[in-house]
Tab-separated table of C-alpha atoms in Angstrom:
chain	number	residue	atom	x	y	z
A	3	UNK	CA	123.217	43.348	73.443
A	4	UNK	CA	123.451	39.567	73.745
A	5	UNK	CA	126.360	39.967	76.157
A	6	UNK	CA	124.309	42.293	78.395
A	7	UNK	CA	121.313	39.944	78.204
A	8	UNK	CA	123.500	36.959	79.073
A	9	UNK	CA	124.990	38.854	82.009
A	10	UNK	CA	121.498	39.790	83.228
A	11	UNK	CA	120.356	36.170	83.098
A	12	UNK	CA	123.479	34.997	84.921
A	13	UNK	CA	122.997	37.654	87.580
A	14	UNK	CA	119.355	36.641	87.993
A	15	UNK	CA	120.365	33.105	88.830
A	16	UNK	CA	122.798	34.314	91.489
A	17	UNK	CA	120.462	36.976	92.841
A	18	UNK	CA	117.645	34.516	93.410
A	19	UNK	CA	119.852	32.477	95.721
A	20	UNK	CA	121.425	35.422	97.545
A	21	UNK	CA	120.491	36.561	101.023
A	22	UNK	CA	118.905	39.991	101.427
A	23	UNK	CA	121.087	42.884	102.456
A	24	UNK	CA	120.572	44.101	106.030
A	25	UNK	CA	119.153	47.495	104.978
A	26	UNK	CA	115.953	48.153	103.089
A	27	UNK	CA	114.726	50.780	100.708
A	28	UNK	CA	111.109	51.584	101.537
A	29	UNK	CA	108.754	53.656	99.401
A	30	UNK	CA	105.119	54.311	100.224
A	31	UNK	CA	102.057	55.746	98.577
A	32	UNK	CA	98.864	56.958	100.209
A	33	UNK	CA	95.398	55.813	99.206
A	34	UNK	CA	94.312	57.546	96.003
A	35	UNK	CA	90.688	56.960	95.053
A	36	UNK	CA	90.279	53.262	94.273
A	37	UNK	CA	94.016	52.627	94.688
A	38	UNK	CA	94.839	51.453	98.207
A	39	UNK	CA	97.871	52.780	100.041
A	40	UNK	CA	100.986	50.725	99.349
A	41	UNK	CA	104.488	49.955	100.533
A	42	UNK	CA	107.324	48.704	98.344
A	43	UNK	CA	110.375	47.392	100.172
A	44	UNK	CA	113.623	46.190	98.616
A	45	UNK	CA	117.031	45.179	99.941
A	46	UNK	CA	119.630	47.922	99.778
A	47	UNK	CA	123.043	46.561	98.778
A	48	UNK	CA	125.868	47.093	101.253
A	49	UNK	CA	127.586	50.409	100.559
A	50	UNK	CA	124.568	51.844	98.709
A	51	UNK	CA	122.175	54.551	99.929
A	52	UNK	CA	118.399	54.385	99.583
A	53	UNK	CA	116.498	57.656	99.321
A	54	UNK	CA	112.754	58.170	99.027
A	55	UNK	CA	112.482	61.695	100.180
A	56	UNK	CA	115.269	64.041	99.097
A	57	UNK	CA	116.757	63.152	95.716
A	58	UNK	CA	113.923	60.824	94.694
A	59	UNK	CA	111.309	63.545	95.178
A	60	UNK	CA	113.530	66.097	93.465
A	61	UNK	CA	113.578	63.995	90.279
A	62	UNK	CA	109.943	62.869	90.602
A	63	UNK	CA	110.340	59.163	91.441
A	64	UNK	CA	109.424	57.014	94.431
A	65	UNK	CA	112.894	55.763	95.413
A	66	UNK	CA	116.514	55.947	94.301
A	67	UNK	CA	119.383	53.747	95.405
A	68	UNK	CA	122.908	54.911	94.623
A	69	UNK	CA	126.501	54.109	95.538
A	70	UNK	CA	128.761	56.786	96.962
A	71	UNK	CA	127.674	60.401	96.858
A	72	UNK	CA	124.653	61.677	94.959
A	73	UNK	CA	125.918	63.290	91.755
A	74	UNK	CA	122.682	63.930	89.896
A	75	UNK	CA	123.999	61.802	87.021
A	76	UNK	CA	121.685	58.927	86.024
A	77	UNK	CA	124.413	56.311	85.564
A	78	UNK	CA	124.479	53.535	88.136
A	79	UNK	CA	121.409	54.834	89.989
A	80	UNK	CA	118.541	52.422	90.650
A	81	UNK	CA	115.206	54.156	90.198
A	82	UNK	CA	111.827	52.923	91.457
A	83	UNK	CA	108.619	54.224	89.886
A	84	UNK	CA	105.135	53.225	91.046
A	85	UNK	CA	102.163	54.430	88.990
A	86	UNK	CA	98.422	53.797	88.699
A	87	UNK	CA	97.773	50.952	86.264
A	88	UNK	CA	96.374	52.342	83.033
A	89	UNK	CA	97.139	49.707	80.441
A	90	UNK	CA	95.417	46.316	80.391
A	91	UNK	CA	98.526	44.124	80.717
A	92	UNK	CA	102.114	44.177	81.858
A	93	UNK	CA	103.084	43.430	78.244
A	94	UNK	CA	101.271	46.572	77.109
A	95	UNK	CA	103.305	48.602	79.619
A	96	UNK	CA	106.524	47.188	78.155
A	97	UNK	CA	105.370	47.829	74.584
A	98	UNK	CA	104.552	51.454	75.429
A	99	UNK	CA	107.956	51.979	77.066
A	100	UNK	CA	109.737	50.338	74.127
A	101	UNK	CA	107.868	52.558	71.641
A	102	UNK	CA	108.672	55.708	73.638
A	103	UNK	CA	112.366	54.808	73.913
A	104	UNK	CA	112.676	54.041	70.199
A	105	UNK	CA	111.018	57.353	69.331
A	106	UNK	CA	113.860	59.073	71.201
A	107	UNK	CA	116.569	56.761	69.820
A	108	UNK	CA	115.486	54.959	66.629
A	109	UNK	CA	118.933	53.310	66.291
A	110	UNK	CA	118.727	51.621	69.715
A	111	UNK	CA	118.534	47.857	70.060
A	112	UNK	CA	115.948	46.405	72.418
A	113	UNK	CA	115.576	42.969	73.967
A	114	UNK	CA	112.860	41.672	76.298
A	115	UNK	CA	112.898	38.834	78.816
A	116	UNK	CA	111.034	37.490	81.830
A	117	UNK	CA	112.452	38.035	85.309
A	118	UNK	CA	111.794	35.269	87.811
A	119	UNK	CA	110.355	37.045	90.807
A	120	UNK	CA	108.713	34.934	93.511
A	121	UNK	CA	105.989	37.416	94.459
A	122	UNK	CA	104.773	38.988	91.214
A	123	UNK	CA	105.136	38.752	87.452
A	124	UNK	CA	108.019	40.848	86.130
A	125	UNK	CA	109.468	41.439	82.677
A	126	UNK	CA	112.503	43.380	81.561
A	127	UNK	CA	113.529	45.521	78.643
A	128	UNK	CA	117.200	46.089	77.936
A	129	UNK	CA	117.966	49.030	75.673
A	130	UNK	CA	121.337	49.384	74.013
A	131	UNK	CA	121.362	53.065	73.083
A	132	UNK	CA	123.187	54.643	70.196
A	133	UNK	CA	124.644	57.031	72.831
A	134	UNK	CA	126.806	54.208	74.318
A	135	UNK	CA	124.475	54.010	77.313
A	136	UNK	CA	122.430	50.913	78.094
A	137	UNK	CA	119.272	50.937	80.153
A	138	UNK	CA	117.746	48.008	82.027
A	139	UNK	CA	114.097	48.414	83.016
A	140	UNK	CA	112.140	45.782	84.930
A	141	UNK	CA	108.357	46.149	85.086
A	142	UNK	CA	106.385	44.273	87.769
A	143	UNK	CA	102.681	43.796	88.414
A	144	UNK	CA	101.698	43.347	92.082
A	145	UNK	CA	98.160	42.366	91.010
A	146	UNK	CA	94.957	43.995	89.834
A	147	UNK	CA	93.735	44.706	93.377
A	148	UNK	CA	96.836	46.856	93.988
A	149	UNK	CA	95.779	49.345	91.321
A	150	UNK	CA	99.443	50.003	90.484
A	151	UNK	CA	102.413	48.730	88.552
A	152	UNK	CA	106.047	49.363	89.375
A	153	UNK	CA	109.397	49.439	87.674
A	154	UNK	CA	113.049	49.502	88.604
A	155	UNK	CA	115.476	50.980	86.093
A	156	UNK	CA	119.190	51.637	85.849
A	157	UNK	CA	121.436	53.185	83.187
A	158	UNK	CA	124.956	51.946	82.446
A	159	UNK	CA	127.734	53.527	80.416
A	160	UNK	CA	129.230	50.967	78.033
A	161	UNK	CA	132.750	51.536	79.383
A	162	UNK	CA	131.854	51.576	83.112
A	163	UNK	CA	134.330	49.287	84.949
A	164	UNK	CA	131.764	48.723	87.726
A	165	UNK	CA	129.056	47.715	85.262
A	166	UNK	CA	128.904	44.008	86.190
A	167	UNK	CA	128.881	44.714	89.939
A	168	UNK	CA	126.217	47.401	89.526
A	169	UNK	CA	124.074	45.116	87.388
A	170	UNK	CA	124.407	42.347	89.982
A	171	UNK	CA	123.310	44.734	92.753
A	172	UNK	CA	120.418	45.978	90.580
A	173	UNK	CA	119.052	42.502	89.943
A	174	UNK	CA	119.326	41.620	93.647
A	175	UNK	CA	117.181	44.656	94.418
A	176	UNK	CA	114.668	43.738	91.703
A	177	UNK	CA	114.168	40.111	92.748
A	178	UNK	CA	114.131	41.114	96.433
A	179	UNK	CA	111.400	43.731	95.980
A	180	UNK	CA	108.223	43.185	97.972
A	181	UNK	CA	104.870	44.918	97.543
A	182	UNK	CA	102.193	45.106	100.196
A	183	UNK	CA	98.951	46.975	100.570
A	184	UNK	CA	99.026	49.607	103.285
A	185	UNK	CA	101.431	52.373	104.137
A	186	UNK	CA	104.126	51.571	106.675
A	187	UNK	CA	107.483	53.015	107.609
């Protein structure tokens, strides 16, 4: 767990200084009551595919970014979720996710840390599952006026040889994510 956390922190330092990839993943949501329409844009790493409309919709999320061909397997797939804010704080969102995860896997280890994002507060949970799969989840709060919160997540098999490269790409997407009010494409 400490090794994964250390790697995440190291990647964050490099990702903050990196230039954005030329392609963008763009997800949008229409106005819903008091929640204004929104657009979330993030850099898509070179060699990765962003999808909002085929595979993302099929699995009920706002965006997926994956390398190679879509396999339907969750490993190495970046997943964006945007939802109406229900809990009072970003910390409460993390606590709820942590509780839910540990109900499914009581033997898992969990660590929490702040992600330095220039445009909004973000915090991460890293789960080391008893199933030899680790999950990184970063929750961000684009502000009360947005009416929403968002998260990026990615699962990693412990023995994945591309783990470090995938984690680096994931954190570049996270720290490069931008939220804005209004729907645009």
